[in-house]
Amino acid sequence: MTCPICSKQTQYAFRPFCSKRCADQDLGKWLNGTYATPSDDPEDVEKAQEAINQAPHGLH
């Protein structure tokens, strides 16, 4: 099995990645929304707007 980030051979301790570095890169992609799927669903837009409006002052 190869690492989905760099294509090197995976290491058991970090599967499915080859190293902590690649595992951390993948986590960063999840956290910053790189893997998010865009949606045009009106309900999703409303939920996102509500979340922005409910965020503590200074965070939006």
mmCIF file of N, CA and C in Angstrom:
data_model
loop_
_atom_site.group_PDB
_atom_site.id
_atom_site.type_symbol
_atom_site.label_atom_id
_atom_site.label_comp_id
_atom_site.label_asym_id
_atom_site.label_seq_id
_atom_site.Cartn_x
_atom_site.Cartn_y
_atom_site.Cartn_z
ATOM 1 N N MET A 1 0.843 -1.166 0.000
ATOM 2 C CA MET A 1 0.000 0.000 0.000
ATOM 3 C C MET A 1 0.896 1.239 0.000
ATOM 4 N N THR A 2 0.495 2.242 -0.756
ATOM 5 C CA THR A 2 1.289 3.469 -0.802
ATOM 6 C C THR A 2 0.561 4.612 -0.105
ATOM 7 N N CYS A 3 1.334 5.547 0.357
ATOM 8 C CA CYS A 3 0.837 6.725 1.062
ATOM 9 C C CYS A 3 0.007 7.581 0.095
ATOM 10 N N PRO A 4 -1.193 8.001 0.507
ATOM 11 C CA PRO A 4 -2.019 8.823 -0.373
ATOM 12 C C PRO A 4 -1.490 10.250 -0.562
ATOM 13 N N ILE A 5 -0.544 10.660 0.261
ATOM 14 C CA ILE A 5 0.009 12.012 0.160
ATOM 15 C C ILE A 5 1.233 12.037 -0.761
ATOM 16 N N CYS A 6 2.191 11.115 -0.541
ATOM 17 C CA CYS A 6 3.447 11.183 -1.291
ATOM 18 C C CYS A 6 3.758 9.938 -2.116
ATOM 19 N N SER A 7 2.950 8.916 -2.012
ATOM 20 C CA SER A 7 3.090 7.657 -2.762
ATOM 21 C C SER A 7 4.252 6.767 -2.320
ATOM 22 N N LYS A 8 4.892 7.074 -1.199
ATOM 23 C CA LYS A 8 5.910 6.174 -0.651
ATOM 24 C C LYS A 8 5.215 4.988 0.007
ATOM 25 N N GLN A 9 5.982 3.954 0.314
ATOM 26 C CA GLN A 9 5.446 2.784 0.994
ATOM 27 C C GLN A 9 4.956 3.182 2.392
ATOM 28 N N THR A 10 3.786 2.691 2.814
ATOM 29 C CA THR A 10 3.243 3.049 4.123
ATOM 30 C C THR A 10 4.033 2.376 5.240
ATOM 31 N N GLN A 11 3.999 2.998 6.395
ATOM 32 C CA GLN A 11 4.594 2.446 7.610
ATOM 33 C C GLN A 11 3.455 2.073 8.552
ATOM 34 N N TYR A 12 3.553 0.893 9.164
ATOM 35 C CA TYR A 12 2.476 0.378 10.007
ATOM 36 C C TYR A 12 2.040 1.401 11.054
ATOM 37 N N ALA A 13 2.946 2.067 11.689
ATOM 38 C CA ALA A 13 2.627 3.013 12.756
ATOM 39 C C ALA A 13 1.809 4.210 12.274
ATOM 40 N N PHE A 14 1.876 4.502 10.988
ATOM 41 C CA PHE A 14 1.195 5.692 10.452
ATOM 42 C C PHE A 14 0.149 5.360 9.396
ATOM 43 N N ARG A 15 -0.177 4.068 9.208
ATOM 44 C CA ARG A 15 -1.087 3.657 8.141
ATOM 45 C C ARG A 15 -2.322 4.514 8.090
ATOM 46 N N PRO A 16 -2.768 4.937 6.958
ATOM 47 C CA PRO A 16 -2.327 4.563 5.626
ATOM 48 C C PRO A 16 -1.208 5.455 5.095
ATOM 49 N N PHE A 17 -0.529 6.167 5.974
ATOM 50 C CA PHE A 17 0.515 7.101 5.559
ATOM 51 C C PHE A 17 1.896 6.502 5.777
ATOM 52 N N CYS A 18 2.908 7.163 5.242
ATOM 53 C CA CYS A 18 4.282 6.682 5.390
ATOM 54 C C CYS A 18 4.966 7.309 6.597
ATOM 55 N N SER A 19 4.441 8.429 7.084
ATOM 56 C CA SER A 19 5.108 9.140 8.179
ATOM 57 C C SER A 19 4.120 10.046 8.899
ATOM 58 N N LYS A 20 4.547 10.545 10.049
ATOM 59 C CA LYS A 20 3.717 11.501 10.793
ATOM 60 C C LYS A 20 3.530 12.774 9.972
ATOM 61 N N ARG A 21 4.550 13.151 9.230
ATOM 62 C CA ARG A 21 4.463 14.358 8.397
ATOM 63 C C ARG A 21 3.307 14.257 7.405
ATOM 64 N N CYS A 22 3.200 13.137 6.707
ATOM 65 C CA CYS A 22 2.110 12.972 5.735
ATOM 66 C C CYS A 22 0.759 12.872 6.443
ATOM 67 N N ALA A 23 0.730 12.200 7.600
ATOM 68 C CA ALA A 23 -0.514 12.121 8.366
ATOM 69 C C ALA A 23 -0.955 13.519 8.795
ATOM 70 N N ASP A 24 -0.014 14.338 9.228
ATOM 71 C CA ASP A 24 -0.334 15.710 9.634
ATOM 72 C C ASP A 24 -0.788 16.561 8.444
ATOM 73 N N GLN A 25 -0.185 16.350 7.283
ATOM 74 C CA GLN A 25 -0.620 17.086 6.089
ATOM 75 C C GLN A 25 -2.069 16.738 5.761
ATOM 76 N N ASP A 26 -2.411 15.459 5.860
ATOM 77 C CA ASP A 26 -3.781 15.037 5.588
ATOM 78 C C ASP A 26 -4.746 15.651 6.596
ATOM 79 N N LEU A 27 -4.384 15.630 7.872
ATOM 80 C CA LEU A 27 -5.224 16.236 8.897
ATOM 81 C C LEU A 27 -5.433 17.718 8.608
ATOM 82 N N GLY A 28 -4.382 18.405 8.204
ATOM 83 C CA GLY A 28 -4.498 19.821 7.861
ATOM 84 C C GLY A 28 -5.483 20.054 6.724
ATOM 85 N N LYS A 29 -5.487 19.165 5.753
ATOM 86 C CA LYS A 29 -6.434 19.297 4.636
ATOM 87 C C LYS A 29 -7.868 19.134 5.121
ATOM 88 N N TRP A 30 -8.086 18.208 6.053
ATOM 89 C CA TRP A 30 -9.423 18.045 6.608
ATOM 90 C C TRP A 30 -9.830 19.297 7.387
ATOM 91 N N LEU A 31 -8.918 19.814 8.196
ATOM 92 C CA LEU A 31 -9.246 20.945 9.062
ATOM 93 C C LEU A 31 -9.459 22.250 8.304
ATOM 94 N N ASN A 32 -8.748 22.443 7.184
ATOM 95 C CA ASN A 32 -8.929 23.705 6.454
ATOM 96 C C ASN A 32 -9.991 23.610 5.362
ATOM 97 N N GLY A 33 -10.636 22.442 5.232
ATOM 98 C CA GLY A 33 -11.746 22.313 4.302
ATOM 99 C C GLY A 33 -11.373 21.889 2.896
ATOM 100 N N THR A 34 -10.127 21.500 2.671
ATOM 101 C CA THR A 34 -9.701 21.079 1.342
ATOM 102 C C THR A 34 -10.536 19.910 0.835
ATOM 103 N N TYR A 35 -10.915 19.015 1.744
ATOM 104 C CA TYR A 35 -11.679 17.838 1.347
ATOM 105 C C TYR A 35 -13.190 18.076 1.359
ATOM 106 N N ALA A 36 -13.630 19.260 1.662
ATOM 107 C CA ALA A 36 -15.065 19.549 1.726
ATOM 108 C C ALA A 36 -15.689 19.480 0.338
ATOM 109 N N THR A 37 -16.928 19.047 0.309
ATOM 110 C CA THR A 37 -17.679 18.985 -0.938
ATOM 111 C C THR A 37 -18.613 20.190 -0.990
ATOM 112 N N PRO A 38 -18.489 21.041 -1.998
ATOM 113 C CA PRO A 38 -19.360 22.208 -2.099
ATOM 114 C C PRO A 38 -20.824 21.799 -2.245
ATOM 115 N N SER A 39 -21.695 22.627 -1.726
ATOM 116 C CA SER A 39 -23.123 22.334 -1.794
ATOM 117 C C SER A 39 -23.886 23.582 -2.208
ATOM 118 N N ASP A 40 -24.875 23.384 -3.068
ATOM 119 C CA ASP A 40 -25.779 24.472 -3.448
ATOM 120 C C ASP A 40 -27.152 24.297 -2.807
ATOM 121 N N ASP A 41 -27.261 23.326 -1.898
ATOM 122 C CA ASP A 41 -28.528 23.053 -1.227
ATOM 123 C C ASP A 41 -28.900 24.258 -0.360
ATOM 124 N N PRO A 42 -30.092 24.825 -0.549
ATOM 125 C CA PRO A 42 -30.502 26.008 0.233
ATOM 126 C C PRO A 42 -30.448 25.771 1.742
ATOM 127 N N GLU A 43 -30.742 24.550 2.206
ATOM 128 C CA GLU A 43 -30.672 24.276 3.641
ATOM 129 C C GLU A 43 -29.245 24.403 4.154
ATOM 130 N N ASP A 44 -28.281 23.955 3.381
ATOM 131 C CA ASP A 44 -26.882 24.067 3.785
ATOM 132 C C ASP A 44 -26.465 25.530 3.873
ATOM 133 N N VAL A 45 -26.920 26.327 2.938
ATOM 134 C CA VAL A 45 -26.603 27.755 2.941
ATOM 135 C C VAL A 45 -27.204 28.410 4.181
ATOM 136 N N GLU A 46 -28.448 28.070 4.506
ATOM 137 C CA GLU A 46 -29.098 28.639 5.689
ATOM 138 C C GLU A 46 -28.370 28.231 6.967
ATOM 139 N N LYS A 47 -27.992 26.957 7.063
ATOM 140 C CA LYS A 47 -27.274 26.485 8.254
ATOM 141 C C LYS A 47 -25.934 27.199 8.403
ATOM 142 N N ALA A 48 -25.236 27.388 7.294
ATOM 143 C CA ALA A 48 -23.946 28.077 7.341
ATOM 144 C C ALA A 48 -24.131 29.524 7.790
ATOM 145 N N GLN A 49 -25.169 30.194 7.278
ATOM 146 C CA GLN A 49 -25.426 31.579 7.663
ATOM 147 C C GLN A 49 -25.793 31.671 9.141
ATOM 148 N N GLU A 50 -26.589 30.731 9.633
ATOM 149 C CA GLU A 50 -26.947 30.716 11.053
ATOM 150 C C GLU A 50 -25.705 30.522 11.916
ATOM 151 N N ALA A 51 -24.806 29.617 11.500
ATOM 152 C CA ALA A 51 -23.582 29.371 12.262
ATOM 153 C C ALA A 51 -22.717 30.624 12.315
ATOM 154 N N ILE A 52 -22.644 31.352 11.213
ATOM 155 C CA ILE A 52 -21.876 32.596 11.184
ATOM 156 C C ILE A 52 -22.501 33.623 12.108
ATOM 157 N N ASN A 53 -23.814 33.748 12.067
ATOM 158 C CA ASN A 53 -24.513 34.723 12.902
ATOM 159 C C ASN A 53 -24.404 34.390 14.385
ATOM 160 N N GLN A 54 -24.280 33.109 14.730
ATOM 161 C CA GLN A 54 -24.208 32.707 16.137
ATOM 162 C C GLN A 54 -22.782 32.681 16.666
ATOM 163 N N ALA A 55 -21.812 32.865 15.821
ATOM 164 C CA ALA A 55 -20.415 32.863 16.254
ATOM 165 C C ALA A 55 -20.169 34.044 17.188
ATOM 166 N N PRO A 56 -19.317 33.858 18.191
ATOM 167 C CA PRO A 56 -18.988 34.967 19.090
ATOM 168 C C PRO A 56 -18.473 36.171 18.308
ATOM 169 N N HIS A 57 -18.783 37.355 18.788
ATOM 170 C CA HIS A 57 -18.365 38.588 18.128
ATOM 171 C C HIS A 57 -16.859 38.578 17.897
ATOM 172 N N GLY A 58 -16.436 38.978 16.737
ATOM 173 C CA GLY A 58 -15.026 39.058 16.398
ATOM 174 C C GLY A 58 -14.519 37.830 15.648
ATOM 175 N N LEU A 59 -15.343 36.787 15.554
ATOM 176 C CA LEU A 59 -14.924 35.590 14.849
ATOM 177 C C LEU A 59 -15.525 35.515 13.453
ATOM 178 N N HIS A 60 -16.350 36.442 13.075
ATOM 179 C CA HIS A 60 -16.928 36.411 11.716
ATOM 180 C C HIS A 60 -16.718 37.686 11.000
#
